[in-house]
Amino acid sequence: MTGKRFTFEFMPAARPLLLLWGVTAASAYVEVTETELRARFGFLSMATPLSNVAGAEETGPYKVYRALGPRLSLTDKGATFGTSTRGVCIRFHDPVRVLFPSAIHPGLTVTVADRPGLVAALQQQGQHSSAG
């Protein structure tokens, strides 16, 4: 497997706001490869080994004002790349750098269109990486 790309689900009214962060359909995606999880959200990006993914589950719906753009959760210090009101929360064994060079986050929520597909891909790849 070379990898699977998951595109973000965009609320139409949010597109102009998201341009502030350089977020377009072409610059917002999540990729799961045989060894790595990558996410790009306009000017922001992150990458971590699949072995660092502790779990993933569908979440939402979120309030619109808490869902759009790059966000930091004050509750759990997780990061969000948000374009709609439903997503996938990905938890990490070791925190990763996402929003700021000096900040690390224990999780990342991404509002991809194929939420069940992303969860399944992370579970499948996690099983392969732990088996061998």
Short mmCIF file of N, CA and C in Angstrom, two decimals:
data_model
loop_
_atom_site.label_atom_id
_atom_site.label_comp_id
_atom_site.label_asym_id
_atom_site.label_seq_id
_atom_site.Cartn_x
_atom_site.Cartn_y
_atom_site.Cartn_z
N MET A 1 0.84 -1.19 0.00
CA MET A 1 0.00 0.00 0.00
C MET A 1 0.87 1.24 0.00
N THR A 2 0.63 2.14 -0.91
CA THR A 2 1.39 3.38 -0.94
C THR A 2 0.78 4.45 -0.05
N GLY A 3 -0.50 4.35 0.21
CA GLY A 3 -1.15 5.29 1.09
C GLY A 3 -2.55 5.63 0.62
N LYS A 4 -3.32 6.14 1.55
CA LYS A 4 -4.68 6.55 1.25
C LYS A 4 -4.85 7.99 1.70
N ARG A 5 -5.45 8.80 0.82
CA ARG A 5 -5.66 10.22 1.12
C ARG A 5 -7.14 10.45 1.42
N PHE A 6 -7.38 11.20 2.48
CA PHE A 6 -8.72 11.57 2.90
C PHE A 6 -8.88 13.08 2.78
N THR A 7 -9.87 13.49 2.04
CA THR A 7 -10.12 14.92 1.85
C THR A 7 -11.03 15.44 2.94
N PHE A 8 -10.97 16.73 3.16
CA PHE A 8 -11.79 17.37 4.18
C PHE A 8 -13.19 17.64 3.64
N GLU A 9 -14.16 17.64 4.55
CA GLU A 9 -15.54 17.99 4.23
C GLU A 9 -15.71 19.48 4.56
N PHE A 10 -16.05 20.26 3.56
CA PHE A 10 -16.15 21.72 3.73
C PHE A 10 -17.59 22.18 3.85
N MET A 11 -17.86 22.96 4.88
CA MET A 11 -19.12 23.70 4.93
C MET A 11 -18.97 24.84 3.92
N PRO A 12 -19.86 24.97 2.95
CA PRO A 12 -19.70 26.00 1.91
C PRO A 12 -19.48 27.41 2.46
N ALA A 13 -20.20 27.77 3.48
CA ALA A 13 -20.07 29.12 4.03
C ALA A 13 -18.72 29.35 4.70
N ALA A 14 -18.00 28.29 5.04
CA ALA A 14 -16.73 28.40 5.74
C ALA A 14 -15.55 28.64 4.81
N ARG A 15 -15.70 28.36 3.53
CA ARG A 15 -14.57 28.45 2.60
C ARG A 15 -13.84 29.79 2.63
N PRO A 16 -14.54 30.94 2.60
CA PRO A 16 -13.81 32.22 2.64
C PRO A 16 -13.00 32.40 3.93
N LEU A 17 -13.56 32.01 5.06
CA LEU A 17 -12.84 32.11 6.34
C LEU A 17 -11.60 31.23 6.34
N LEU A 18 -11.72 30.03 5.81
CA LEU A 18 -10.60 29.08 5.82
C LEU A 18 -9.45 29.53 4.93
N LEU A 19 -9.72 30.38 3.96
CA LEU A 19 -8.64 30.91 3.11
C LEU A 19 -7.63 31.71 3.91
N LEU A 20 -8.03 32.25 5.06
CA LEU A 20 -7.09 32.98 5.93
C LEU A 20 -5.91 32.11 6.33
N TRP A 21 -6.12 30.82 6.42
CA TRP A 21 -5.06 29.87 6.79
C TRP A 21 -4.53 29.12 5.58
N GLY A 22 -4.92 29.54 4.37
CA GLY A 22 -4.47 28.88 3.16
C GLY A 22 -5.16 27.55 2.92
N VAL A 23 -6.32 27.34 3.53
CA VAL A 23 -7.01 26.06 3.44
C VAL A 23 -7.94 26.05 2.23
N THR A 24 -7.68 25.13 1.33
CA THR A 24 -8.52 24.87 0.16
C THR A 24 -8.70 23.36 0.03
N ALA A 25 -9.52 22.93 -0.89
CA ALA A 25 -9.69 21.50 -1.11
C ALA A 25 -8.35 20.83 -1.46
N ALA A 26 -7.48 21.54 -2.15
CA ALA A 26 -6.19 20.98 -2.55
C ALA A 26 -5.15 20.99 -1.43
N SER A 27 -5.32 21.87 -0.44
CA SER A 27 -4.31 22.00 0.61
C SER A 27 -4.77 21.48 1.96
N ALA A 28 -5.84 20.70 1.99
CA ALA A 28 -6.32 20.13 3.25
C ALA A 28 -6.63 18.66 3.04
N TYR A 29 -5.84 17.80 3.69
CA TYR A 29 -6.03 16.36 3.55
C TYR A 29 -5.29 15.63 4.66
N VAL A 30 -5.63 14.37 4.82
CA VAL A 30 -4.96 13.46 5.74
C VAL A 30 -4.51 12.27 4.91
N GLU A 31 -3.28 11.83 5.13
CA GLU A 31 -2.76 10.65 4.43
C GLU A 31 -2.33 9.60 5.45
N VAL A 32 -2.69 8.36 5.15
CA VAL A 32 -2.25 7.22 5.95
C VAL A 32 -1.43 6.35 5.03
N THR A 33 -0.14 6.21 5.33
CA THR A 33 0.73 5.34 4.54
C THR A 33 1.00 4.08 5.35
N GLU A 34 1.87 3.25 4.85
CA GLU A 34 2.21 2.01 5.57
C GLU A 34 2.90 2.30 6.89
N THR A 35 3.56 3.47 6.99
CA THR A 35 4.35 3.75 8.19
C THR A 35 4.03 5.08 8.86
N GLU A 36 3.23 5.92 8.23
CA GLU A 36 3.12 7.29 8.73
C GLU A 36 1.70 7.85 8.57
N LEU A 37 1.35 8.74 9.48
CA LEU A 37 0.15 9.55 9.39
C LEU A 37 0.59 10.98 9.11
N ARG A 38 0.01 11.57 8.07
CA ARG A 38 0.33 12.97 7.72
C ARG A 38 -0.98 13.74 7.59
N ALA A 39 -0.95 14.99 8.02
CA ALA A 39 -2.11 15.86 7.84
C ALA A 39 -1.61 17.22 7.39
N ARG A 40 -2.31 17.77 6.41
CA ARG A 40 -2.01 19.13 5.94
C ARG A 40 -3.29 19.95 6.02
N PHE A 41 -3.14 21.18 6.47
CA PHE A 41 -4.27 22.08 6.62
C PHE A 41 -3.79 23.47 6.24
N GLY A 42 -3.78 23.74 4.94
CA GLY A 42 -3.29 25.02 4.47
C GLY A 42 -1.82 25.18 4.80
N PHE A 43 -1.50 26.21 5.60
CA PHE A 43 -0.11 26.51 5.96
C PHE A 43 0.44 25.57 7.04
N LEU A 44 -0.42 24.78 7.67
CA LEU A 44 0.00 23.91 8.77
C LEU A 44 0.08 22.46 8.31
N SER A 45 0.98 21.71 8.93
CA SER A 45 1.08 20.28 8.63
C SER A 45 1.68 19.56 9.82
N MET A 46 1.46 18.26 9.85
CA MET A 46 2.07 17.41 10.88
C MET A 46 2.29 16.03 10.30
N ALA A 47 3.21 15.31 10.89
CA ALA A 47 3.47 13.92 10.51
C ALA A 47 3.94 13.18 11.76
N THR A 48 3.54 11.92 11.86
CA THR A 48 3.97 11.09 12.97
C THR A 48 3.95 9.64 12.50
N PRO A 49 4.80 8.80 13.06
CA PRO A 49 4.75 7.38 12.71
C PRO A 49 3.40 6.78 13.10
N LEU A 50 2.92 5.81 12.33
CA LEU A 50 1.66 5.14 12.68
C LEU A 50 1.75 4.47 14.04
N SER A 51 2.93 4.05 14.42
CA SER A 51 3.09 3.42 15.73
C SER A 51 2.78 4.39 16.87
N ASN A 52 2.73 5.69 16.59
CA ASN A 52 2.41 6.69 17.61
C ASN A 52 0.90 6.90 17.74
N VAL A 53 0.10 6.35 16.83
CA VAL A 53 -1.35 6.51 16.89
C VAL A 53 -1.91 5.55 17.94
N ALA A 54 -2.51 6.11 18.98
CA ALA A 54 -3.07 5.30 20.08
C ALA A 54 -4.50 4.88 19.80
N GLY A 55 -5.22 5.65 18.97
CA GLY A 55 -6.60 5.33 18.67
C GLY A 55 -7.25 6.44 17.88
N ALA A 56 -8.43 6.14 17.33
CA ALA A 56 -9.17 7.13 16.55
C ALA A 56 -10.65 6.78 16.61
N GLU A 57 -11.49 7.83 16.74
CA GLU A 57 -12.92 7.61 16.72
C GLU A 57 -13.63 8.83 16.14
N GLU A 58 -14.80 8.55 15.57
CA GLU A 58 -15.63 9.64 15.04
C GLU A 58 -16.18 10.47 16.20
N THR A 59 -16.22 11.78 15.99
CA THR A 59 -16.74 12.69 17.00
C THR A 59 -17.61 13.76 16.36
N GLY A 60 -18.37 14.46 17.18
CA GLY A 60 -19.23 15.52 16.71
C GLY A 60 -20.68 15.14 16.91
N PRO A 61 -21.57 16.00 16.57
CA PRO A 61 -21.34 17.29 15.91
C PRO A 61 -20.81 18.33 16.90
N TYR A 62 -20.03 19.26 16.34
CA TYR A 62 -19.46 20.35 17.13
C TYR A 62 -20.24 21.63 16.83
N LYS A 63 -20.13 22.57 17.73
CA LYS A 63 -20.68 23.90 17.48
C LYS A 63 -19.84 24.55 16.38
N VAL A 64 -20.46 25.23 15.46
CA VAL A 64 -19.75 25.80 14.31
C VAL A 64 -18.61 26.71 14.78
N TYR A 65 -18.86 27.55 15.76
CA TYR A 65 -17.82 28.49 16.20
C TYR A 65 -16.64 27.79 16.87
N ARG A 66 -16.79 26.52 17.23
CA ARG A 66 -15.68 25.76 17.80
C ARG A 66 -15.06 24.79 16.80
N ALA A 67 -15.60 24.76 15.60
CA ALA A 67 -15.19 23.72 14.66
C ALA A 67 -14.30 24.21 13.53
N LEU A 68 -14.35 25.47 13.18
CA LEU A 68 -13.71 25.92 11.95
C LEU A 68 -12.31 26.48 12.18
N GLY A 69 -11.42 26.10 11.27
CA GLY A 69 -10.05 26.60 11.31
C GLY A 69 -9.15 25.73 12.16
N PRO A 70 -7.90 26.15 12.31
CA PRO A 70 -6.99 25.46 13.22
C PRO A 70 -7.34 25.89 14.64
N ARG A 71 -7.52 24.93 15.52
CA ARG A 71 -8.01 25.24 16.86
C ARG A 71 -7.21 24.47 17.91
N LEU A 72 -7.22 25.01 19.12
CA LEU A 72 -6.63 24.35 20.28
C LEU A 72 -7.74 24.12 21.29
N SER A 73 -7.86 22.91 21.79
CA SER A 73 -8.82 22.62 22.85
C SER A 73 -8.18 22.98 24.18
N LEU A 74 -8.83 23.87 24.90
CA LEU A 74 -8.32 24.24 26.22
C LEU A 74 -8.57 23.13 27.23
N THR A 75 -9.48 22.23 26.93
CA THR A 75 -9.81 21.13 27.83
C THR A 75 -8.71 20.07 27.84
N ASP A 76 -8.34 19.57 26.65
CA ASP A 76 -7.37 18.47 26.61
C ASP A 76 -6.09 18.81 25.85
N LYS A 77 -5.94 20.04 25.40
CA LYS A 77 -4.75 20.51 24.67
C LYS A 77 -4.60 19.88 23.29
N GLY A 78 -5.65 19.23 22.81
CA GLY A 78 -5.63 18.65 21.47
C GLY A 78 -5.79 19.74 20.42
N ALA A 79 -5.36 19.45 19.21
CA ALA A 79 -5.46 20.38 18.09
C ALA A 79 -6.61 19.94 17.19
N THR A 80 -7.15 20.89 16.44
CA THR A 80 -8.20 20.59 15.46
C THR A 80 -7.87 21.26 14.15
N PHE A 81 -8.06 20.52 13.06
CA PHE A 81 -8.08 21.08 11.71
C PHE A 81 -9.54 20.97 11.28
N GLY A 82 -10.28 22.08 11.33
CA GLY A 82 -11.71 22.00 11.15
C GLY A 82 -12.28 22.74 9.96
N THR A 83 -13.14 22.02 9.21
CA THR A 83 -13.83 22.60 8.05
C THR A 83 -15.32 22.31 8.09
N SER A 84 -15.76 21.52 9.06
CA SER A 84 -17.17 21.15 9.19
C SER A 84 -17.43 20.77 10.64
N THR A 85 -18.62 20.24 10.94
CA THR A 85 -19.00 20.02 12.33
C THR A 85 -18.92 18.57 12.80
N ARG A 86 -18.33 17.68 12.00
CA ARG A 86 -18.09 16.30 12.42
C ARG A 86 -16.68 15.90 11.99
N GLY A 87 -16.05 15.04 12.80
CA GLY A 87 -14.68 14.68 12.46
C GLY A 87 -14.23 13.37 13.06
N VAL A 88 -12.92 13.20 13.05
CA VAL A 88 -12.26 12.04 13.65
C VAL A 88 -11.22 12.57 14.63
N CYS A 89 -11.33 12.10 15.87
CA CYS A 89 -10.33 12.46 16.89
C CYS A 89 -9.27 11.36 16.89
N ILE A 90 -8.03 11.76 16.63
CA ILE A 90 -6.89 10.84 16.60
C ILE A 90 -6.05 11.11 17.85
N ARG A 91 -5.83 10.09 18.66
CA ARG A 91 -5.03 10.23 19.87
C ARG A 91 -3.64 9.64 19.64
N PHE A 92 -2.64 10.25 20.28
CA PHE A 92 -1.26 9.82 20.11
C PHE A 92 -0.69 9.30 21.43
N HIS A 93 0.21 8.32 21.32
CA HIS A 93 0.95 7.85 22.50
C HIS A 93 1.84 8.97 23.01
N ASP A 94 2.61 9.57 22.10
CA ASP A 94 3.49 10.69 22.43
C ASP A 94 2.97 11.92 21.72
N PRO A 95 2.81 13.04 22.42
CA PRO A 95 2.29 14.26 21.79
C PRO A 95 3.11 14.68 20.57
N VAL A 96 2.44 15.36 19.64
CA VAL A 96 3.08 15.80 18.40
C VAL A 96 2.94 17.32 18.25
N ARG A 97 3.82 17.90 17.45
CA ARG A 97 3.75 19.33 17.13
C ARG A 97 2.75 19.50 15.99
N VAL A 98 1.78 20.39 16.21
CA VAL A 98 0.76 20.61 15.19
C VAL A 98 0.57 22.11 14.93
N LEU A 99 0.09 22.85 15.91
CA LEU A 99 -0.31 24.23 15.69
C LEU A 99 0.82 25.24 15.80
N PHE A 100 1.68 25.07 16.79
CA PHE A 100 2.75 26.02 17.05
C PHE A 100 4.06 25.26 17.22
N PRO A 101 5.18 25.83 16.81
CA PRO A 101 6.45 25.12 16.96
C PRO A 101 6.78 24.76 18.40
N SER A 102 6.29 25.56 19.36
CA SER A 102 6.62 25.31 20.75
C SER A 102 5.57 24.50 21.50
N ALA A 103 4.48 24.12 20.82
CA ALA A 103 3.40 23.40 21.50
C ALA A 103 3.27 21.99 20.96
N ILE A 104 3.01 21.05 21.86
CA ILE A 104 2.76 19.68 21.45
C ILE A 104 1.34 19.30 21.89
N HIS A 105 0.75 18.39 21.15
CA HIS A 105 -0.65 18.06 21.35
C HIS A 105 -0.84 16.55 21.47
N PRO A 106 -1.69 16.11 22.41
CA PRO A 106 -1.92 14.67 22.59
C PRO A 106 -2.88 14.08 21.57
N GLY A 107 -3.51 14.95 20.76
CA GLY A 107 -4.46 14.46 19.77
C GLY A 107 -4.69 15.49 18.69
N LEU A 108 -5.29 15.01 17.60
CA LEU A 108 -5.63 15.89 16.48
C LEU A 108 -7.00 15.46 15.97
N THR A 109 -7.92 16.42 15.89
CA THR A 109 -9.22 16.17 15.29
C THR A 109 -9.21 16.73 13.88
N VAL A 110 -9.65 15.92 12.93
CA VAL A 110 -9.69 16.32 11.52
C VAL A 110 -11.10 16.08 10.99
N THR A 111 -11.62 17.03 10.24
CA THR A 111 -13.00 16.95 9.76
C THR A 111 -13.04 16.44 8.31
N VAL A 112 -12.58 15.22 8.13
CA VAL A 112 -12.56 14.61 6.80
C VAL A 112 -13.95 14.14 6.40
N ALA A 113 -14.16 14.01 5.09
CA ALA A 113 -15.46 13.58 4.57
C ALA A 113 -15.72 12.10 4.87
N ASP A 114 -14.71 11.26 4.72
CA ASP A 114 -14.87 9.82 4.95
C ASP A 114 -14.36 9.47 6.34
N ARG A 115 -15.15 9.79 7.33
CA ARG A 115 -14.76 9.54 8.72
C ARG A 115 -14.61 8.05 9.04
N PRO A 116 -15.58 7.21 8.65
CA PRO A 116 -15.40 5.77 8.93
C PRO A 116 -14.18 5.18 8.20
N GLY A 117 -13.92 5.68 7.01
CA GLY A 117 -12.77 5.19 6.25
C GLY A 117 -11.45 5.53 6.91
N LEU A 118 -11.33 6.74 7.46
CA LEU A 118 -10.10 7.12 8.14
C LEU A 118 -9.91 6.29 9.40
N VAL A 119 -10.95 6.13 10.19
CA VAL A 119 -10.85 5.31 11.39
C VAL A 119 -10.41 3.89 11.02
N ALA A 120 -11.03 3.31 10.01
CA ALA A 120 -10.68 1.95 9.59
C ALA A 120 -9.24 1.87 9.09
N ALA A 121 -8.80 2.86 8.32
CA ALA A 121 -7.42 2.85 7.80
C ALA A 121 -6.41 2.92 8.94
N LEU A 122 -6.69 3.74 9.93
CA LEU A 122 -5.77 3.84 11.07
C LEU A 122 -5.76 2.55 11.88
N GLN A 123 -6.91 1.94 12.06
CA GLN A 123 -6.96 0.67 12.78
C GLN A 123 -6.25 -0.43 12.00
N GLN A 124 -6.48 -0.50 10.69
CA GLN A 124 -5.85 -1.53 9.86
C GLN A 124 -4.33 -1.35 9.84
N GLN A 125 -3.88 -0.14 9.60
CA GLN A 125 -2.44 0.09 9.55
C GLN A 125 -1.80 -0.11 10.91
N GLY A 126 -2.51 0.25 11.96
CA GLY A 126 -1.97 0.02 13.31
C GLY A 126 -1.78 -1.47 13.60
N GLN A 127 -2.70 -2.29 13.11
CA GLN A 127 -2.57 -3.74 13.29
C GLN A 127 -1.36 -4.26 12.51
N HIS A 128 -1.17 -3.74 11.29
CA HIS A 128 -0.02 -4.18 10.49
C HIS A 128 1.30 -3.74 11.12
N SER A 129 1.35 -2.50 11.63
CA SER A 129 2.61 -2.01 12.18
C SER A 129 2.93 -2.70 13.51
N SER A 130 1.91 -3.11 14.27
CA SER A 130 2.20 -3.79 15.53
C SER A 130 2.52 -5.26 15.33
N ALA A 131 2.12 -5.82 14.18
CA ALA A 131 2.38 -7.22 13.91
C ALA A 131 3.79 -7.47 13.40
N GLY A 132 4.40 -6.44 12.91
CA GLY A 132 5.64 -6.80 12.30
C GLY A 132 6.75 -5.92 12.51
#
